[in-house]
């Protein structure tokens, strides 16, 4: 008699917090993200790939949220000033140098992060790092007086989509007592900003512990570390961040009714969700795809026959559909987050559109099938891994991940975490955060059909008879 011994490969122990490494990147034939911390606290992250173009960036854990009360708009002004030239490189020399390399230079500011990035040929990596260090470590605040009117005119002439405006106002409504609700599209009072205030913002936030140097493409980690040590090794650490409470999410409405702006109304509703490192963050990513997105008369599968319950209900409401389009969204921040949906609907269908989306969110707490979850997981994977694969996009992802998690997140690990989500986990997370929870809403346009706030709040619970 022979005893048959079954040997099974032990799967890595699953931990819900996303700060723990669960899976190596080599099974996907991908180079791992390598992170080194310099002696002063600056983090250097690289991810090697093939190609002639490399991308390098300086990513800062600072944005609109970090502006002081008397310096609103400082982050946006520094973004605009970045390309006006420094004392070492006046504007003409900076433009000539970047153009001569055939490179691109991009600066962007968000609510919590700021990015300075360049795409260069791999042979020009050293020069790219030198340019970035000059712009970041010597921000041209002295140009503010000369460039003020040009920058103010540029901001006044900037155009934003309805979605960008609505989402900006939604943050202002939800976090009205915190700088996280500061505007990223409207900048009032910039005329009163001084050079000293701009310097104070840069000094307080452009510090070693807030800084990540990321590089992707055909780069060597040791070479990038050496370049970073030479250019950023002298950056000083900042003062410890003041201990602050989590921003209070305010259940409220901010309504801009205008019956003369056309037949379409633009609305958004949001719940408070979780921060980057929460163990429930991946579940929220899946929930975003359970609700999904829809646009009338677009896509391969018509909404009227979609397997997504929310899309199907919206597309078939009243026989003609109750929304022109809708999109669910998910925003993670350091200590909080936002989950919700944006809708564009005809003025006569506003109440129906809001009702269907609220019902879809509420339903996740009570009645969600494995089929729906598996479909959402497939769509999430497709959205993550069919995104742009350029060196610039990879560098942005790497910089964001190191700021958020203090490490790169391999695709293989992300797949593992997504696969661990099932319908019971979705019910648990939805019940905890969405059921009978405060909502914040903002809307613009002909809103005579917009539900009263108390009615909207009632829709977060399920009434059974």
Coordinates of C-alpha atoms in Angstrom, one line a residue:
X1 CA 0.0 0.0 0.0
X2 CA 1.3 3.4 -0.9
X3 CA 0.2 6.5 0.9
X4 CA -0.7 9.4 -1.4
X5 CA 0.4 12.7 0.0
X6 CA -1.2 15.7 -1.5
X7 CA 1.1 18.8 -1.7
X8 CA -0.5 22.1 -2.4
X9 CA 1.3 25.3 -3.1
X10 CA 0.7 27.7 -0.2
X11 CA -0.8 31.0 -1.3
X12 CA 0.7 34.1 0.3
X13 CA -1.2 35.2 3.4
X14 CA -3.7 37.9 2.5
X15 CA -3.6 41.1 4.4
X16 CA -6.2 43.8 3.7
X17 CA -3.9 46.8 4.2
X18 CA -2.3 47.8 0.9
X19 CA 1.0 48.7 2.6
X20 CA 2.2 45.1 2.7
X21 CA 3.9 43.4 -0.3
X22 CA 1.9 40.3 -1.2
X23 CA 3.2 39.3 -4.7
X24 CA 6.4 39.6 -6.7
X25 CA 6.3 41.3 -10.1
X26 CA 8.5 38.7 -11.9
X27 CA 5.7 36.3 -12.9
X28 CA 4.4 39.1 -15.1
X29 CA 7.8 39.5 -16.7
X30 CA 8.0 43.0 -15.3
X31 CA 11.0 44.7 -13.7
X32 CA 10.2 45.5 -10.0
X33 CA 9.9 49.0 -8.7
X34 CA 13.1 49.7 -6.7
X35 CA 13.0 52.4 -4.0
X36 CA 16.0 53.8 -2.2
X37 CA 15.8 56.5 0.5
X38 CA 18.6 59.0 0.6
X39 CA 20.2 60.1 3.9
X40 CA 18.1 63.2 4.0
X41 CA 14.8 61.4 3.4
X42 CA 14.3 61.9 -0.3
X43 CA 13.0 58.7 -1.9
X44 CA 14.3 57.6 -5.3
X45 CA 12.1 55.1 -7.3
X46 CA 12.9 53.5 -10.6
X47 CA 11.2 50.9 -12.8
X48 CA 13.2 49.7 -15.8
X49 CA 11.6 49.0 -19.2
X50 CA 12.7 48.9 -22.8
X51 CA 12.7 51.9 -25.2
X52 CA 14.7 54.9 -26.2
X53 CA 12.6 57.4 -24.1
X54 CA 12.9 57.7 -20.4
X55 CA 10.7 59.7 -18.1
X56 CA 11.9 61.3 -14.8
X57 CA 9.8 63.3 -12.4
X58 CA 9.8 65.0 -9.0
X59 CA 6.6 64.2 -7.1
X60 CA 5.7 66.1 -4.0
X61 CA 3.3 65.3 -1.2
X62 CA 1.9 68.8 -1.4
X63 CA -1.0 70.5 -3.1
X64 CA -4.0 72.7 -2.7
X65 CA -4.7 71.1 0.7
X66 CA -1.4 72.3 2.1
X67 CA -2.1 76.0 1.3
X68 CA -2.5 78.2 4.4
X69 CA -5.5 80.4 4.8
X70 CA -3.8 83.6 3.6
X71 CA -2.0 81.9 0.7
X72 CA -4.9 80.3 -1.3
X73 CA -3.8 79.7 -4.9
X74 CA 0.0 79.5 -4.1
X75 CA 0.3 75.9 -5.5
X76 CA -1.3 77.0 -8.8
X77 CA 0.8 80.1 -9.1
X78 CA 4.0 78.0 -8.6
X79 CA 2.8 75.7 -11.3
X80 CA 2.5 78.6 -13.7
X81 CA 5.8 80.2 -12.6
X82 CA 7.7 76.9 -13.1
X83 CA 8.3 77.5 -16.8
X84 CA 9.1 81.3 -16.6
X85 CA 12.7 80.6 -15.9
X86 CA 15.0 80.5 -12.9
X87 CA 18.1 82.6 -12.0
X88 CA 20.3 79.8 -13.5
X89 CA 18.1 79.3 -16.5
X90 CA 16.1 82.3 -17.8
X91 CA 13.0 81.5 -19.8
X92 CA 14.7 81.6 -23.2
X93 CA 17.5 79.3 -22.1
X94 CA 15.1 76.9 -20.4
X95 CA 12.9 76.7 -23.5
X96 CA 15.9 76.3 -25.8
X97 CA 17.4 73.6 -23.6
X98 CA 14.2 71.5 -23.4
X99 CA 13.5 72.0 -27.1
X100 CA 17.1 71.1 -28.0
X101 CA 16.8 67.8 -26.2
X102 CA 13.5 67.0 -27.9
X103 CA 12.1 66.7 -24.4
X104 CA 8.7 67.6 -22.9
X105 CA 8.3 69.3 -19.6
X106 CA 5.0 69.1 -17.6
X107 CA 4.0 70.6 -14.3
X108 CA 0.7 69.7 -12.6
X109 CA -0.9 70.5 -9.2
X110 CA -3.6 68.4 -7.5
X111 CA -5.3 68.5 -4.2
X112 CA -2.6 66.6 -2.4
X113 CA 0.2 66.1 -4.9
X114 CA 2.3 68.1 -7.2
X115 CA 4.3 66.7 -10.2
X116 CA 7.2 68.1 -12.2
X117 CA 8.1 65.6 -15.0
X118 CA 10.1 65.4 -18.1
X119 CA 10.3 62.8 -21.0
X120 CA 13.8 62.7 -22.4
X121 CA 16.0 60.4 -24.5
X122 CA 17.8 58.0 -22.2
X123 CA 21.1 59.7 -23.0
X124 CA 19.7 63.0 -21.7
X125 CA 18.6 61.7 -18.3
X126 CA 21.3 63.6 -16.4
X127 CA 20.4 66.9 -18.0
X128 CA 16.7 66.3 -17.3
X129 CA 17.4 65.7 -13.6
X130 CA 19.4 68.9 -13.5
X131 CA 16.6 70.9 -15.1
X132 CA 14.0 69.5 -12.7
X133 CA 16.2 70.2 -9.7
X134 CA 16.7 73.8 -10.8
X135 CA 12.9 74.4 -11.2
X136 CA 11.9 72.6 -7.9
X137 CA 14.7 73.7 -5.6
X138 CA 14.8 77.3 -6.9
X139 CA 11.2 78.1 -7.6
X140 CA 11.1 81.3 -9.6
X141 CA 9.0 83.3 -7.1
X142 CA 10.9 86.4 -8.0
X143 CA 9.1 86.4 -11.4
X144 CA 5.6 86.7 -9.7
X145 CA 5.5 90.5 -9.9
X146 CA 6.5 90.5 -13.6
X147 CA 4.3 87.6 -14.6
X148 CA 1.3 88.3 -12.4
X149 CA -1.0 89.9 -15.0
X150 CA -0.1 87.3 -17.6
X151 CA -0.8 84.4 -15.2
X152 CA -4.1 86.0 -13.9
X153 CA -5.3 86.5 -17.5
X154 CA -4.3 82.9 -18.4
X155 CA -6.3 81.5 -15.4
X156 CA -9.3 83.7 -16.2
X157 CA -9.3 82.5 -19.8
X158 CA -9.0 78.8 -18.8
X159 CA -12.0 76.7 -19.6
X160 CA -13.2 73.7 -17.6
X161 CA -15.8 71.1 -18.4
X162 CA -19.0 70.8 -16.5
X163 CA -17.7 67.7 -14.8
X164 CA -14.6 69.4 -13.5
X165 CA -16.6 72.3 -12.1
X166 CA -19.2 70.1 -10.5
X167 CA -16.6 67.9 -8.9
X168 CA -14.7 70.9 -7.7
X169 CA -17.8 72.3 -6.1
X170 CA -18.6 68.9 -4.6
X171 CA -15.3 68.9 -2.7
X172 CA -16.1 72.4 -1.5
X173 CA -19.4 71.2 -0.2
X174 CA -18.2 68.0 1.4
X175 CA -15.1 69.5 3.0
X176 CA -16.1 73.1 3.4
X177 CA -14.3 73.4 6.8
X178 CA -11.0 72.0 5.5
X179 CA -8.4 73.0 2.9
X180 CA -9.1 69.7 1.1
X181 CA -12.2 71.4 -0.2
X182 CA -10.2 74.2 -1.7
X183 CA -10.8 74.9 -5.4
X184 CA -8.7 73.7 -8.2
X185 CA -10.5 75.6 -10.9
X186 CA -11.4 78.9 -9.4
X187 CA -8.7 81.2 -7.9
X188 CA -10.0 84.3 -6.2
X189 CA -7.7 86.7 -4.4
X190 CA -4.5 85.8 -6.3
X191 CA -3.9 89.6 -6.7
X192 CA -3.1 89.8 -3.1
X193 CA -0.6 87.0 -3.0
X194 CA 3.0 88.1 -2.3
X195 CA 6.4 86.7 -3.2
X196 CA 7.0 86.1 0.5
X197 CA 3.9 83.9 0.7
X198 CA 4.9 81.9 -2.3
X199 CA 8.4 81.3 -0.8
X200 CA 6.8 80.3 2.5
X201 CA 4.6 77.7 0.8
X202 CA 7.6 76.3 -1.1
X203 CA 9.8 76.2 2.0
X204 CA 7.2 74.5 4.1
X205 CA 6.2 71.8 1.5
X206 CA 9.1 71.3 -0.9
X207 CA 11.0 69.3 1.7
X208 CA 12.9 66.0 1.7
X209 CA 10.3 63.8 3.3
X210 CA 7.7 65.1 0.9
X211 CA 9.8 64.4 -2.2
X212 CA 9.9 61.4 -4.5
X213 CA 12.3 61.2 -7.6
X214 CA 10.8 58.6 -10.0
X215 CA 12.2 57.4 -13.3
X216 CA 11.0 54.8 -15.8
X217 CA 12.2 53.6 -19.1
X218 CA 15.7 52.2 -19.9
X219 CA 17.3 53.5 -16.7
X220 CA 19.6 52.0 -14.1
X221 CA 18.6 52.4 -10.5
X222 CA 22.2 53.1 -9.3
X223 CA 22.6 55.8 -11.9
X224 CA 19.4 57.6 -11.0
X225 CA 20.3 57.4 -7.3
X226 CA 23.6 59.0 -8.0
X227 CA 22.0 61.7 -10.0
X228 CA 19.4 62.3 -7.3
X229 CA 22.1 62.4 -4.6
X230 CA 24.0 65.0 -6.5
X231 CA 20.9 67.2 -7.3
X232 CA 18.7 66.6 -4.3
X233 CA 21.0 65.4 -1.6
X234 CA 21.1 68.8 0.0
X235 CA 17.4 69.2 0.4
X236 CA 16.5 69.8 4.0
X237 CA 13.8 68.0 6.0
X238 CA 10.8 70.0 7.0
X239 CA 9.2 70.5 10.3
X240 CA 7.0 67.6 11.5
X241 CA 3.4 67.9 10.2
X242 CA 1.1 69.2 12.8
X243 CA -1.2 66.5 14.1
X244 CA -4.6 67.2 12.6
X245 CA -7.9 65.4 12.8
X246 CA -9.4 63.7 9.8
X247 CA -11.4 66.2 7.7
X248 CA -15.0 66.3 8.6
X249 CA -17.2 65.1 5.8
X250 CA -20.3 67.4 5.7
X251 CA -23.6 66.1 4.6
X252 CA -24.9 69.1 2.6
X253 CA -26.1 70.4 -0.8
X254 CA -24.7 73.2 -3.0
X255 CA -27.2 73.9 -5.7
X256 CA -26.8 76.3 -8.6
X257 CA -30.3 76.4 -10.3
X258 CA -30.4 78.1 -13.7
X259 CA -33.4 77.3 -15.8
X260 CA -32.1 79.2 -18.7
X261 CA -28.8 77.5 -19.4
X262 CA -30.4 74.7 -21.5
X263 CA -32.3 71.5 -21.2
X264 CA -29.5 69.5 -19.4
X265 CA -28.8 69.4 -15.7
X266 CA -25.4 68.4 -14.2
X267 CA -25.3 66.7 -10.8
X268 CA -23.0 64.8 -8.5
X269 CA -23.6 62.9 -5.3
X270 CA -20.8 61.6 -3.0
X271 CA -20.3 59.5 0.1
X272 CA -17.3 59.6 2.3
X273 CA -15.0 56.6 1.6
X274 CA -11.5 55.6 2.6
X275 CA -7.9 56.8 2.3
X276 CA -5.2 55.3 0.0
X277 CA -3.9 52.8 2.5
X278 CA -7.2 51.5 3.8
X279 CA -7.8 47.8 3.6
X280 CA -11.2 48.6 2.0
X281 CA -9.7 50.7 -0.8
X282 CA -9.7 47.8 -3.4
X283 CA -13.3 47.0 -2.6
X284 CA -14.2 50.6 -3.4
X285 CA -12.4 50.3 -6.7
X286 CA -14.5 47.3 -7.5
X287 CA -17.7 49.1 -6.3
X288 CA -16.9 51.9 -8.8
X289 CA -17.2 49.4 -11.6
X290 CA -20.3 47.7 -10.2
X291 CA -22.1 51.0 -10.7
X292 CA -20.2 51.6 -13.9
X293 CA -20.5 54.3 -16.5
X294 CA -22.9 55.0 -19.3
X295 CA -23.3 57.4 -22.2
X296 CA -26.3 57.3 -24.5
X297 CA -25.8 55.8 -28.0
X298 CA -22.1 54.9 -27.3
X299 CA -20.3 51.6 -26.6
X300 CA -20.5 48.2 -28.2
X301 CA -23.3 46.9 -25.9
X302 CA -26.4 49.2 -25.8
X303 CA -27.4 50.2 -22.3
X304 CA -30.9 48.7 -22.8
X305 CA -29.4 45.2 -22.8
X306 CA -26.5 45.7 -20.5
X307 CA -25.8 43.1 -17.8
X308 CA -25.1 46.0 -15.4
X309 CA -28.2 46.5 -13.4
X310 CA -27.7 50.2 -12.8
X311 CA -26.9 50.9 -16.5
X312 CA -29.9 48.8 -17.6
X313 CA -32.3 50.6 -15.3
X314 CA -31.1 54.1 -16.4
X315 CA -31.2 53.2 -20.1
X316 CA -34.7 51.7 -19.9
X317 CA -36.4 54.2 -17.5
X318 CA -39.6 55.6 -18.9
X319 CA -38.9 53.7 -22.1
X320 CA -36.4 56.3 -23.3
X321 CA -33.8 56.4 -20.5
X322 CA -33.4 59.0 -17.8
X323 CA -29.8 60.1 -18.3
X324 CA -27.6 61.3 -21.1
X325 CA -24.6 59.9 -19.3
X326 CA -23.4 59.0 -15.8
X327 CA -20.0 58.0 -14.3
X328 CA -19.1 56.6 -11.0
X329 CA -15.9 57.9 -9.4
X330 CA -13.6 57.2 -6.6
X331 CA -11.1 59.6 -5.0
X332 CA -8.5 58.5 -2.4
X333 CA -6.7 61.0 -0.1
X334 CA -4.2 60.7 2.8
X335 CA -6.8 60.3 5.5
X336 CA -10.2 60.2 3.8
X337 CA -11.8 59.6 0.4
X338 CA -14.9 60.2 -1.8
X339 CA -17.1 57.7 -3.7
X340 CA -20.0 58.8 -5.8
X341 CA -21.4 59.5 -9.2
X342 CA -21.8 62.3 -11.8
X343 CA -24.9 62.5 -13.9
X344 CA -26.0 64.5 -16.9
X345 CA -29.8 64.3 -17.4
X346 CA -32.7 66.1 -19.1
X347 CA -34.5 68.5 -16.7
X348 CA -37.6 66.3 -16.8
X349 CA -35.7 63.2 -15.8
X350 CA -33.5 64.6 -12.9
X351 CA -35.4 62.9 -10.1
X352 CA -35.5 59.5 -11.9
X353 CA -31.8 59.7 -12.7
X354 CA -30.8 60.5 -9.2
X355 CA -33.2 57.9 -7.8
X356 CA -31.8 55.1 -10.0
X357 CA -28.1 55.8 -9.1
X358 CA -28.9 56.1 -5.4
X359 CA -30.8 52.8 -5.5
X360 CA -27.8 51.2 -7.3
X361 CA -25.5 52.4 -4.5
X362 CA -27.9 51.3 -1.8
X363 CA -28.4 47.9 -3.4
X364 CA -24.8 47.0 -2.9
X365 CA -25.4 46.7 0.9
X366 CA -28.1 44.1 0.5
X367 CA -28.3 42.4 -2.9
X368 CA -25.2 41.9 -4.9
X369 CA -24.5 38.8 -6.9
X370 CA -21.2 37.0 -7.5
X371 CA -21.8 37.5 -11.3
X372 CA -22.0 41.3 -10.8
X373 CA -18.8 41.3 -8.7
X374 CA -16.9 39.2 -11.2
X375 CA -18.0 41.5 -14.1
X376 CA -16.8 44.5 -12.1
X377 CA -13.5 42.9 -11.3
X378 CA -12.9 42.1 -15.0
X379 CA -13.7 45.7 -15.9
X380 CA -11.4 47.0 -13.2
X381 CA -8.5 44.9 -14.4
X382 CA -9.1 46.1 -18.0
X383 CA -9.1 49.7 -16.9
X384 CA -5.9 49.3 -14.9
X385 CA -3.9 47.4 -17.4
X386 CA -5.2 48.9 -20.7
X387 CA -4.2 52.4 -19.6
X388 CA -1.5 54.3 -21.5
X389 CA 1.9 52.4 -21.3
X390 CA 4.2 55.2 -22.2
X391 CA 7.2 56.0 -20.0
X392 CA 5.6 59.2 -18.9
X393 CA 2.4 57.4 -17.8
X394 CA 4.4 54.7 -16.0
X395 CA 6.5 57.4 -14.2
X396 CA 3.4 59.2 -13.0
X397 CA 1.9 55.9 -11.7
X398 CA 5.2 55.1 -9.9
X399 CA 5.5 58.5 -8.3
X400 CA 1.9 58.5 -7.1
X401 CA 2.3 55.0 -5.7
X402 CA 5.4 55.8 -3.7
X403 CA 3.8 58.9 -2.3
X404 CA 0.7 57.0 -1.4
X405 CA 2.1 53.6 -0.3
X406 CA 5.8 54.3 0.1
X407 CA 6.5 51.6 -2.5
X408 CA 5.6 50.6 -6.0
X409 CA 2.5 48.3 -6.4
X410 CA 3.2 45.4 -8.8
X411 CA 0.4 44.5 -11.3
X412 CA 0.6 40.9 -10.0
X413 CA -0.2 42.0 -6.5
X414 CA -3.1 44.2 -7.7
X415 CA -4.6 41.2 -9.4
X416 CA -4.2 39.2 -6.3
X417 CA -6.0 41.9 -4.2
X418 CA -8.8 42.3 -6.7
X419 CA -9.4 38.5 -7.0
X420 CA -9.7 38.3 -3.2
X421 CA -12.9 40.5 -3.3
X422 CA -16.2 38.6 -3.4
X423 CA -19.9 39.6 -3.0
X424 CA -19.9 39.2 0.8
X425 CA -16.9 41.6 1.0
X426 CA -18.8 44.2 -1.2
X427 CA -21.9 43.9 1.1
X428 CA -19.8 44.4 4.2
X429 CA -18.0 47.5 2.8
X430 CA -21.1 49.0 1.3
X431 CA -23.0 48.5 4.5
X432 CA -20.3 50.1 6.6
X433 CA -19.7 53.2 4.5
X434 CA -22.8 53.8 2.3
X435 CA -25.8 52.5 4.2
X436 CA -27.6 55.2 6.2
X437 CA -24.6 57.5 5.6
X438 CA -24.2 61.2 5.0
X439 CA -24.2 62.4 1.4
X440 CA -22.9 65.6 -0.2
X441 CA -24.4 66.8 -3.4
X442 CA -24.0 69.7 -5.9
X443 CA -25.8 70.4 -9.1
X444 CA -26.0 73.0 -11.9
X445 CA -28.7 73.8 -14.4
X446 CA -32.5 73.4 -14.6
X447 CA -33.1 71.7 -11.3
X448 CA -36.8 72.0 -10.7
X449 CA -36.9 68.1 -10.4
X450 CA -33.9 67.9 -8.0
X451 CA -35.0 66.0 -4.8
X452 CA -34.9 67.9 -1.6
X453 CA -31.8 67.0 0.5
X454 CA -33.8 65.2 3.2
X455 CA -35.3 62.9 0.5
X456 CA -31.8 62.2 -0.9
X457 CA -30.6 61.3 2.5
X458 CA -33.5 58.9 3.0
X459 CA -32.5 57.1 -0.2
X460 CA -29.3 55.9 1.6
X461 CA -31.4 53.3 3.5
X462 CA -33.6 50.5 2.3
X463 CA -37.3 50.7 3.3
X464 CA -39.0 47.3 3.4
X465 CA -42.6 46.6 4.0

